[in-house]
Coordinates of C-alpha atoms and ligand atoms in Angstrom, one line a residue:
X239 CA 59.3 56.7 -12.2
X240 CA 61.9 55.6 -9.8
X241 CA 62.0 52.2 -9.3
X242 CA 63.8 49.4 -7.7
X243 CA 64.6 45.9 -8.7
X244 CA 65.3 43.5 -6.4
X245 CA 67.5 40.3 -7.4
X246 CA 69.7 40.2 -10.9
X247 CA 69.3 37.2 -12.4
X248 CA 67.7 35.8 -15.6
X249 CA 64.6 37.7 -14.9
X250 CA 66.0 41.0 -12.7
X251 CA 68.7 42.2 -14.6
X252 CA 66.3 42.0 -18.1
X253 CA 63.8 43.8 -16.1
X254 CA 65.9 46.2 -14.6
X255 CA 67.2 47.3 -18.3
X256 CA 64.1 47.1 -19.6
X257 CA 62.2 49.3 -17.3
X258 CA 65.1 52.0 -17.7
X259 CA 64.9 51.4 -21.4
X260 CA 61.1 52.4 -20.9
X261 CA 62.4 55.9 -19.4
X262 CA 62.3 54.9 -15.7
X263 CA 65.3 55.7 -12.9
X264 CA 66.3 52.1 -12.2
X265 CA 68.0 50.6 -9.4
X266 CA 68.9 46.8 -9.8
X267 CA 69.8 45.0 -6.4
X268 CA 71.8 42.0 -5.9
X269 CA 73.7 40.2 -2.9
X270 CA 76.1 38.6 -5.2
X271 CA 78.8 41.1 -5.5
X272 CA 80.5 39.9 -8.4
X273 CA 77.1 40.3 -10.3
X274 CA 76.9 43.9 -9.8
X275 CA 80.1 44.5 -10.6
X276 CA 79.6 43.0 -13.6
X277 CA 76.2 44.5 -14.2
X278 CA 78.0 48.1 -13.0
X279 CA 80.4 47.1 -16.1
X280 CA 77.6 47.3 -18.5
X281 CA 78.3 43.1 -19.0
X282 CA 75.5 40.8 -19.1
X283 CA 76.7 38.0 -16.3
X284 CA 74.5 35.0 -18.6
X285 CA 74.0 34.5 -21.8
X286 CA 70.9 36.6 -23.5
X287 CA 70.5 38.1 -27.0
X288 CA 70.2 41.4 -26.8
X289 CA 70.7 42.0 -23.1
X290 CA 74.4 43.0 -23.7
X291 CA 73.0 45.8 -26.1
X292 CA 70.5 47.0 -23.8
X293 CA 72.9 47.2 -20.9
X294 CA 74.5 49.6 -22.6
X295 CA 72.5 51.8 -23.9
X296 CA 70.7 52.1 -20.5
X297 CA 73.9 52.5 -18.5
X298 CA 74.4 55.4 -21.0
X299 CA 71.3 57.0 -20.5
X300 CA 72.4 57.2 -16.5
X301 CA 68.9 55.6 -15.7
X302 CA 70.1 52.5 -14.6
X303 CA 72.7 51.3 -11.7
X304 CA 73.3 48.5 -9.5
X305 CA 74.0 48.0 -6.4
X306 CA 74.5 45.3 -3.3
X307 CA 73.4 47.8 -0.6
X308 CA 69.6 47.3 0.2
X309 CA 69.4 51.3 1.2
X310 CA 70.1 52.9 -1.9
X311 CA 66.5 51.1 -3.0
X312 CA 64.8 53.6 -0.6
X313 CA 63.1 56.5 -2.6
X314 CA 62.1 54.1 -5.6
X315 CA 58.5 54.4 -5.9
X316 CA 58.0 50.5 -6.9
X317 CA 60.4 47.8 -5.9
X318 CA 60.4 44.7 -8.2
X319 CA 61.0 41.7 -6.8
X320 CA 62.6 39.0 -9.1
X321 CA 64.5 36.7 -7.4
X322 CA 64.8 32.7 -8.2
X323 CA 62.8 30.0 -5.9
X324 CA 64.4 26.8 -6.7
X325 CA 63.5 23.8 -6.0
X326 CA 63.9 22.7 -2.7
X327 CA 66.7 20.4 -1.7
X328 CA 65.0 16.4 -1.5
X329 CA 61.5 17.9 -1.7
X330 CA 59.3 19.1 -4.5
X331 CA 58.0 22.5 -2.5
X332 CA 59.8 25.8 -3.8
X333 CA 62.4 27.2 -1.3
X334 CA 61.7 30.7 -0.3
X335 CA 64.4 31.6 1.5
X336 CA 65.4 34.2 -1.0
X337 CA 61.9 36.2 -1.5
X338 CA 61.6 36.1 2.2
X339 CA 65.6 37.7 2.5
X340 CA 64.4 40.0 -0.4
X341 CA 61.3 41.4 1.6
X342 CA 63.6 41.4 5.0
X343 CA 66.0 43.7 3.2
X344 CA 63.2 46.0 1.4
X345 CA 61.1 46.8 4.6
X346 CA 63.5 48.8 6.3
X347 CA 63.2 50.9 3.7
X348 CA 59.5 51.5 2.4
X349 CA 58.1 54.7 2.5
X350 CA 54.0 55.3 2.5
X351 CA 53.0 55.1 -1.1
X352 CA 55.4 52.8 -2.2
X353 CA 54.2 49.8 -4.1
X354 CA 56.1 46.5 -3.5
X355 CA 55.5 44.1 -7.0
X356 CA 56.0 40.2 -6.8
X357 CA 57.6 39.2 -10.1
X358 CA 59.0 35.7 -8.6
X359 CA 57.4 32.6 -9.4
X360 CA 55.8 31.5 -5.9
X361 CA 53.1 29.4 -3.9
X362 CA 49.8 30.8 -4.0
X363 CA 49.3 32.2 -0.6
X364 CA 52.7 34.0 -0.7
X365 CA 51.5 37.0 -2.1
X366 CA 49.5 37.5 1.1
X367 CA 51.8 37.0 3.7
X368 CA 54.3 39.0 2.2
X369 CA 51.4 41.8 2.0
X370 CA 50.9 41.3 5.7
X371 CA 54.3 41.6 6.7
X372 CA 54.6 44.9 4.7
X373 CA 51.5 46.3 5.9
X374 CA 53.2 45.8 9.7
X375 CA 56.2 47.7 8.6
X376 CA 54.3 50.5 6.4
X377 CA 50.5 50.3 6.4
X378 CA 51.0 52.9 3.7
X379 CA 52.7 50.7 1.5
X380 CA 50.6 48.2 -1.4
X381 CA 51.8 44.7 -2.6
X382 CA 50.6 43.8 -6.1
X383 CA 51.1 40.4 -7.4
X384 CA 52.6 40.9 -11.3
X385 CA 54.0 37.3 -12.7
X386 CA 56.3 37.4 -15.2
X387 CA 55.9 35.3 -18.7
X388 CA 59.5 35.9 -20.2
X389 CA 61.8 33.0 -21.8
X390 CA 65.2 32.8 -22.1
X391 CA 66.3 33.3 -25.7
X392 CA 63.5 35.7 -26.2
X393 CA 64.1 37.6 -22.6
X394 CA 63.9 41.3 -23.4
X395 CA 61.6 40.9 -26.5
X396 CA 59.3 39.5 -24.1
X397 CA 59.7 42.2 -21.8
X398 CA 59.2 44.7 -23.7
X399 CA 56.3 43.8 -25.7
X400 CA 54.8 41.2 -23.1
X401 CA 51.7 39.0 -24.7
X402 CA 49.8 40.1 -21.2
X403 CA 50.3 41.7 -18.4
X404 CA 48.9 40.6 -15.1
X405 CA 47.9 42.1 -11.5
X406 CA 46.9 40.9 -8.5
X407 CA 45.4 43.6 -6.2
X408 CA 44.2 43.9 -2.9
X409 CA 40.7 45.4 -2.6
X410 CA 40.0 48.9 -1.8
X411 CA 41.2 52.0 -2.8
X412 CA 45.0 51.3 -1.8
X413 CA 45.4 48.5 -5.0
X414 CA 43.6 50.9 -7.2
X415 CA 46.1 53.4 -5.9
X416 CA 49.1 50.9 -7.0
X417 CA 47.3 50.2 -10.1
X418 CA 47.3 53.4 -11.2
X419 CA 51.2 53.7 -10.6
X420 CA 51.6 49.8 -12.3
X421 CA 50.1 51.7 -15.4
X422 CA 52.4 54.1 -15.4
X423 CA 55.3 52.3 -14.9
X424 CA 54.0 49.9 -17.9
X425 CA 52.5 53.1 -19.7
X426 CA 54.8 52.1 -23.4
X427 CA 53.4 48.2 -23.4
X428 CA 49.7 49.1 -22.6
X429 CA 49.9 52.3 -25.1
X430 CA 50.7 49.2 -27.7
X431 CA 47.5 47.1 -26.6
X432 CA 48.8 45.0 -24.7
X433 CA 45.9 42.9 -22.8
X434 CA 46.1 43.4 -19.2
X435 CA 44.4 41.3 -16.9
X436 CA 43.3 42.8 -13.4
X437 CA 42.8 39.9 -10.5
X438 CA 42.5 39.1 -6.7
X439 CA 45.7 37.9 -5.0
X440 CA 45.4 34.1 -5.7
X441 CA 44.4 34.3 -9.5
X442 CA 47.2 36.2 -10.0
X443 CA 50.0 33.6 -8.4
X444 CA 48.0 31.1 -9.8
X445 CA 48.0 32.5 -13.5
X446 CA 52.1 32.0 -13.6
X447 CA 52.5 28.1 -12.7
X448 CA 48.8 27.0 -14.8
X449 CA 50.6 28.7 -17.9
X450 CA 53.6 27.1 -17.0
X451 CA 51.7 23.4 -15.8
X452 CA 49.8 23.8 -19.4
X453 CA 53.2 24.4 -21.1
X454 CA 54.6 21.5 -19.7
X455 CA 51.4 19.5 -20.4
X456 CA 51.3 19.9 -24.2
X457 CA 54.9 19.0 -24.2
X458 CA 54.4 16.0 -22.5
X459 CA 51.6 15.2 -24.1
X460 CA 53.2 14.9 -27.6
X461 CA 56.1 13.1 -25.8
X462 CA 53.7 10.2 -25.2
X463 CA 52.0 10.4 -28.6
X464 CA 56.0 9.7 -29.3
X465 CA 55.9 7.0 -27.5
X466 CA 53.1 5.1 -28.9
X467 CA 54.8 5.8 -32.6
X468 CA 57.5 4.4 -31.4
X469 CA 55.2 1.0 -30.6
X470 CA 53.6 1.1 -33.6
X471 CA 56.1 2.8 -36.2
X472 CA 54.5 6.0 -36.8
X473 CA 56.0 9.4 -37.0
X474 CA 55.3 12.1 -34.5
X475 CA 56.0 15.0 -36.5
X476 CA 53.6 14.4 -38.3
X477 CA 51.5 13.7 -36.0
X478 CA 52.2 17.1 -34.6
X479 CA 51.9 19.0 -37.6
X480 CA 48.6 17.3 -38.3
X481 CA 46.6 17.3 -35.1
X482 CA 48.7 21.3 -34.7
X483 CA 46.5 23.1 -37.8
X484 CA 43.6 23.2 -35.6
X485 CA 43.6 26.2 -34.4
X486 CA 42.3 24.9 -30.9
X487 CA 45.0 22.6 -30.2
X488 CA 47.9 24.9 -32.1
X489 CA 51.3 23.6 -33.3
X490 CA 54.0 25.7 -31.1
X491 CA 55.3 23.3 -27.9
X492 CA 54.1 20.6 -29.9
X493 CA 57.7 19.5 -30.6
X494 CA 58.8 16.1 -29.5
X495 CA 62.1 15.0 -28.2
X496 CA 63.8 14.7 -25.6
X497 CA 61.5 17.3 -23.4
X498 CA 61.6 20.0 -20.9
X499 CA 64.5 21.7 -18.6
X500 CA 65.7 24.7 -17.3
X501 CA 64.7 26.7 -14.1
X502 CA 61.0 27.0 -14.3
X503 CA 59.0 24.1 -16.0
X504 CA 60.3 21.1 -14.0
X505 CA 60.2 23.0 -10.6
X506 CA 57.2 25.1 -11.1
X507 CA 54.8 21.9 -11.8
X508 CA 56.6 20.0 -8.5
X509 CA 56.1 23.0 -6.3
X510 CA 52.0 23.5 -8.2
X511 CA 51.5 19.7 -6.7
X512 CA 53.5 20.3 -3.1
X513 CA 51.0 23.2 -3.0
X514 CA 47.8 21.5 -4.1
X515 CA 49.1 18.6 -1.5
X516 CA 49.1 21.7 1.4
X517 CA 45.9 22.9 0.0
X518 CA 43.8 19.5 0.4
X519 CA 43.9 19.2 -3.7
X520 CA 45.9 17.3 -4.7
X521 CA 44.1 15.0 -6.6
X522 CA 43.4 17.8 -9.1
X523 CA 47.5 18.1 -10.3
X524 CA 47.7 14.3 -10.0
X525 CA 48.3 14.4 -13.9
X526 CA 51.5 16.8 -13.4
X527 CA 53.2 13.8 -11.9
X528 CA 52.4 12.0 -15.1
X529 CA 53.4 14.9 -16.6
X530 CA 57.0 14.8 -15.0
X531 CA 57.3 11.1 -15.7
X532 CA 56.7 11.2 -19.8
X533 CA 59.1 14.1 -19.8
X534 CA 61.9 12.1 -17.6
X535 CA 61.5 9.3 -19.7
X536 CA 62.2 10.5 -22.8
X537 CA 66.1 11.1 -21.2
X538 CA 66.0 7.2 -20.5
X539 CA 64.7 6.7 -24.2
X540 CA 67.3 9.2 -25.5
X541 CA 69.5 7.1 -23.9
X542 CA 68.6 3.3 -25.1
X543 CA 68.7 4.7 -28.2
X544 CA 71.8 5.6 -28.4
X545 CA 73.0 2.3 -26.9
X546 CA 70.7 0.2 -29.6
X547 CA 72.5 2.1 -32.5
X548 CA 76.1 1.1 -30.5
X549 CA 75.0 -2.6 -31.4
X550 CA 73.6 -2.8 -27.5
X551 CA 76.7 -1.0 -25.7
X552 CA 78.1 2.1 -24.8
X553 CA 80.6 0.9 -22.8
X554 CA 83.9 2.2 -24.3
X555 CA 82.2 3.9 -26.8
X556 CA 82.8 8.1 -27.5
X557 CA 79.8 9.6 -27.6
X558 CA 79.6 13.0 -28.9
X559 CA 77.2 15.5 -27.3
X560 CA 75.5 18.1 -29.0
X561 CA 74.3 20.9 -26.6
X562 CA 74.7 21.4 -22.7
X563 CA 71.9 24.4 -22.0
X564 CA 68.5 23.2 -21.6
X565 CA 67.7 25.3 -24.6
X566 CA 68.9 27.0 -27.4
X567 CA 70.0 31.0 -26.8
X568 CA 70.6 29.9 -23.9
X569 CA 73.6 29.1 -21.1
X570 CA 70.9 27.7 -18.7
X571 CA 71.9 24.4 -17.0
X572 CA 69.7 23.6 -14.7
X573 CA 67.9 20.4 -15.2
X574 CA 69.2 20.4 -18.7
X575 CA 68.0 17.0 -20.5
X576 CA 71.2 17.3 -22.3
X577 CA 73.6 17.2 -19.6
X578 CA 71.6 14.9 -17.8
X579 CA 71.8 12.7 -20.8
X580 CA 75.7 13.2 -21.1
X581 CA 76.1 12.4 -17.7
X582 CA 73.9 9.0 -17.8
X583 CA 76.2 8.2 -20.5
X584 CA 79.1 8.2 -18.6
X585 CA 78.1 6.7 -15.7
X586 CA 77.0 3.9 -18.0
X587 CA 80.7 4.1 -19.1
X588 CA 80.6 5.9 -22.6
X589 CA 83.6 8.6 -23.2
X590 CA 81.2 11.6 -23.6
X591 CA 82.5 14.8 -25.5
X592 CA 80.1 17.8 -24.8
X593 CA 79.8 20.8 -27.0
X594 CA 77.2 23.4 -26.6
X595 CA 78.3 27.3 -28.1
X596 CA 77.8 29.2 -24.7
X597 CA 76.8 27.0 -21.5
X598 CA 80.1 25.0 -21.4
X599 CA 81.9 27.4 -18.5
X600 CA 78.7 26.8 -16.6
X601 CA 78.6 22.6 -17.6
X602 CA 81.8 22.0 -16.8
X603 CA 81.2 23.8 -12.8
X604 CA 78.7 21.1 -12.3
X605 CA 80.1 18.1 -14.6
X606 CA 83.5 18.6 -14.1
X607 CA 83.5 15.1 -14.7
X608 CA 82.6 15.2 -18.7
X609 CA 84.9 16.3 -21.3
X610 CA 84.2 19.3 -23.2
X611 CA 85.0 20.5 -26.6
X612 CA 84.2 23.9 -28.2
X613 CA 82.9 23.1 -31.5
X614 CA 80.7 20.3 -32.7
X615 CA 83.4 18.9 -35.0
X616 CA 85.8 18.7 -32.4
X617 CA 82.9 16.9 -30.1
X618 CA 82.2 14.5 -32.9
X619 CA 86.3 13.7 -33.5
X620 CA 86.1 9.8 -33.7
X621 CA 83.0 9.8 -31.8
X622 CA 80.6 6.1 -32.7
X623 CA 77.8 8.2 -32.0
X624 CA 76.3 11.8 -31.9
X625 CA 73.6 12.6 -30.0
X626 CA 72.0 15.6 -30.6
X627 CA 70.8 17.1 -27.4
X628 CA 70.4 20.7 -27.4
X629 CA 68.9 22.1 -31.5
X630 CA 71.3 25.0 -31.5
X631 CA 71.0 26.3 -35.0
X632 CA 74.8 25.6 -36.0
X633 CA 74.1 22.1 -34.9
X634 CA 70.2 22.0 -37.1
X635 CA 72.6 23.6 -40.2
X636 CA 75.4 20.5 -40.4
X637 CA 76.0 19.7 -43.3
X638 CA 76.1 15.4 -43.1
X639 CA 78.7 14.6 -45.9
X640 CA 81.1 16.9 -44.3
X641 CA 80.7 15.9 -40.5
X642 CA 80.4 12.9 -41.7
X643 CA 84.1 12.8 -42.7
X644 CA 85.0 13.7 -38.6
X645 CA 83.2 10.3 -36.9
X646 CA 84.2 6.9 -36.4
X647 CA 81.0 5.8 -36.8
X648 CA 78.2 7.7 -38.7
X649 CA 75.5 7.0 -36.2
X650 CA 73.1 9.9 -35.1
X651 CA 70.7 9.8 -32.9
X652 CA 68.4 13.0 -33.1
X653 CA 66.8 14.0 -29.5
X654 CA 64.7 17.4 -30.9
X655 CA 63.7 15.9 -34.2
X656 CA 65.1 18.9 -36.0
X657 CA 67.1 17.6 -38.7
X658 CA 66.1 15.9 -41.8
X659 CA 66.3 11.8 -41.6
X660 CA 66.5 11.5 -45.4
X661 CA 69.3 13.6 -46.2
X662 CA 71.3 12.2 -43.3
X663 CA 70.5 8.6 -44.3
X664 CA 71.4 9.8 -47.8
X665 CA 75.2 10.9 -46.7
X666 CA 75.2 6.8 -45.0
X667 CA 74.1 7.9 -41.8
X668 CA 72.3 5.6 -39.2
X669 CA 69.8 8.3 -38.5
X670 CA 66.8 7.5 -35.4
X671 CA 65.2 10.0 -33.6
X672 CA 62.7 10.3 -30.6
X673 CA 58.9 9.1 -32.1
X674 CA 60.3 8.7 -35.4
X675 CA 60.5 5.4 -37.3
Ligands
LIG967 C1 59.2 29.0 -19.5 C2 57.9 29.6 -20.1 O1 57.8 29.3 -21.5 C3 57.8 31.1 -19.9 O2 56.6 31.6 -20.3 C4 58.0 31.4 -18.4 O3 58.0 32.8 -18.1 C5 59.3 30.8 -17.9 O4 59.3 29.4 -18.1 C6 59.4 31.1 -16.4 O5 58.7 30.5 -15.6 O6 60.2 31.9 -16.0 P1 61.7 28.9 -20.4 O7 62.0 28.1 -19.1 O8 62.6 30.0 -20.7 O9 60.3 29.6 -20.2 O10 61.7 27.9 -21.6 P2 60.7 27.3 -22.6 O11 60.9 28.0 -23.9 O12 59.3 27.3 -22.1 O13 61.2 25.8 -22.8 C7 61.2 24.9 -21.7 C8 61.7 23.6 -22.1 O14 60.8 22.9 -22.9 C9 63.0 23.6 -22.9 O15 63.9 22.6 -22.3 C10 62.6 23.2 -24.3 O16 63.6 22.5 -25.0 C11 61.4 22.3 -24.0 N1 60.4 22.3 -25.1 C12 59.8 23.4 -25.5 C13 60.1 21.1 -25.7 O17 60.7 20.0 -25.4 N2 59.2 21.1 -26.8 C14 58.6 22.2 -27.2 O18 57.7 22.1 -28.1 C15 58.8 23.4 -26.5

């Protein structure tokens, strides 16, 4: 199948290799020229295990290219498109502007048949007017909504071998018409079993931010159980492995700390409410704002704590900064708890070292402010205090006697609750963690 994909980013340029790594003819467009070139180079332009690999071995095949110029798109038989909408700027509504430019750049070039698939994370009602402004260009033409469940870390794993996949079809013979190419163009993933799930417009836009408002939810949710242990001195991983063995409430995103970043989680749920606001219901996402405040807090918390194990200060104090991308396997920065920690910090006049093993290039373009350091030892040189921010595994794997012997002060504070409090009390540590006693 030839195919087009329409914005190389975290979720475009995975897709693109992945759909030529299915056997498809892939075209992957971007307006960022230095992307493609990349991209053309067979180099991954962010951080993603096993995108590098893929790359390659697609690029080899000669399935795959990239391009800035929207007309070599034309003759793909389905156009992805997969570019970001951010947050907007002062508001909590999603900004647009680039699936609009995406779909002004694709018309032109539709022929009658083609499919046009919405991968981008977008306000339910988008989907339709998108579908309207096609069908005004080429009547022959389909939009299907198809939301995309990936995660960074896990990126082309999860493209693969997706856990669902999902349409939203017009009525009538023309979306069973673009179902039927969908299938083929997913024929490997639905061979496997994959569950597919076939829906109206809405349900489909709306499947992507409820997965992602629930996600954000359950995370939340144990980050205020983590708040009431730290009122009454209990332990919340415990509490989260205990209430996670039933099966109905689960374990996984059950892990307290210092909460949720990145690109989606913290814009999709602002943009859910802005929407419900448009829609006249708002009163039913009035929990995501409580949401959103539990999971800022926590970087508030993070931060006191790190000041009561200072003796109450951080003023002239180093602080030591483990982790930079809002995850690990990751080089993500936006809204990353740990830079926004880091930065707090030193506004509050703390010399902050930050270390993270692949998002510092992209931390220091927007701190430029903090100082960096490229291993954790060199962070933690004379630091009073380590925070850690970000549970890389080189940072879940120190060993406490001998990065012990780097500090000025052996004073830890733990913001993902992934390292163990006894042996690091045990190697004379001051060890305190979010929701832990
Ligand atoms: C998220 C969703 O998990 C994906 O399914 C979705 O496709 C994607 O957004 C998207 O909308 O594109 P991602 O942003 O890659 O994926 O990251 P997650 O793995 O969901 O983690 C989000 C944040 O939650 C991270 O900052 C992580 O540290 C935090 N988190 C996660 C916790 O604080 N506790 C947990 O138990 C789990």
């Amino acid at each position: 199948m030839r195919i087009s994909v329409i914005g190389c980013g975290y979720l475009g340029a995975v897709h693109a290799a992945c759909m030529a790594q299915l056997g498809h003819d892939v075209v992957g467009l971007d307006v960022d020229e230095a992307k493609i070139a990349r991209l053309t180079r067979a180099e991954a332009p962010f951080f993603e295990p096993g995108l590098p690999e893929l790359l390659q071995e697609s690029m080899a095949t000669g399935r795959l290219r990239f391009t800035s110029d929207p007309a070599e798109v034309a003759g793909a038989r389905v156009h992805f498109v997969c570019v970001g909408t951010p947050q907007k700027r002062g508001e909590h509504a999603a900004d647009l502007r680039y699936v609009e430019a995406a779909v002004q750049a694709l018309l032109p070039h539709l022929a009658p048949g083609d499919v046009v698939v919405g991968k981008s994370t977008v306000p339910v009602g988008t989907a339709e007017v998108i579908a309207e402004q096609v069908a005004a260009v080429q009547p022959e033409a389909t939009v299907v909504w198809n939301p995309e469940f990936l995660r960074e870390g896990f990126a082309v794993q999860d493209t693969l071998h997706p856990d669902r996949i999902v349409y939203g079809l017009p009525p009538g013979p023309a979306g069973e018409r673009a179902r039927a190419l969908l299938d083929e163009v997913y024929a490997t993933p639905l061979a496997d079993g994959t569950p597919q799930v076939v829906t109206d417009y809405a349900t489909a836009q709306l499947v992507k931010v409820a997965a992602n408002s629930f996600l954000a939810t359950k995370i939340s949710f144990i980050n205020a159980m983590a708040e009431l242990c730290e009122a009454t001195g209990a332990d919340v991983t415990q509490l989260a492995d205990a209430i996670g063995h039933d099966e109905r409430i689960g374990r996984r995103f059950l892990n307290a700390g210092l909460g949720f970043g990145g690109g989606c989680l913290p814009k999709d749920i602002r943009a859910f409410m802005a929407r419900a606001g448009e829609l006249g219901v708002d009163q039913a996402l009035s929990f995501l704002r409580e949401v959103d405040s539990i999971n800022m807090r926590r970087r508030v918390r993070m931060v006191d704590l790190a000041r009561e194990v200072c003796q109450g200060s951080i003023v002239g104090r180093r602080v030591a900064v483990l982790g930079a991308a809002f995850k690990p396997d990751s080089d993500d920065i936006r809204d990353s708890p740990a830079l926004s920690v880091a930065a707090q910090m030193g506004l509050q006049g703390a010399t902050v070292v930050v270390t993270d093993p692949q998002a510092l290039e992209n931390a220091e373009r927007v701190w430029p402010d903090l100082t960096y350091a490229a291993t954790a030892y060199e962070a933690a040189k004379d630091a009073d205090v380590v925070v850690l921010a970000t549970e890389w595994k080189q940072y879940r794997e120190l060993d406490p006697v001998e990065f012990g012997a780097v500090v000025a002060g052996k004073r830890i504070v733990d913001g993902r609750n992934v390292l163990d409090p006894a042996q690091w009390r045990a190697a004379g540590w001051v060890y305190r963690a979010l929701g832990r006693p």
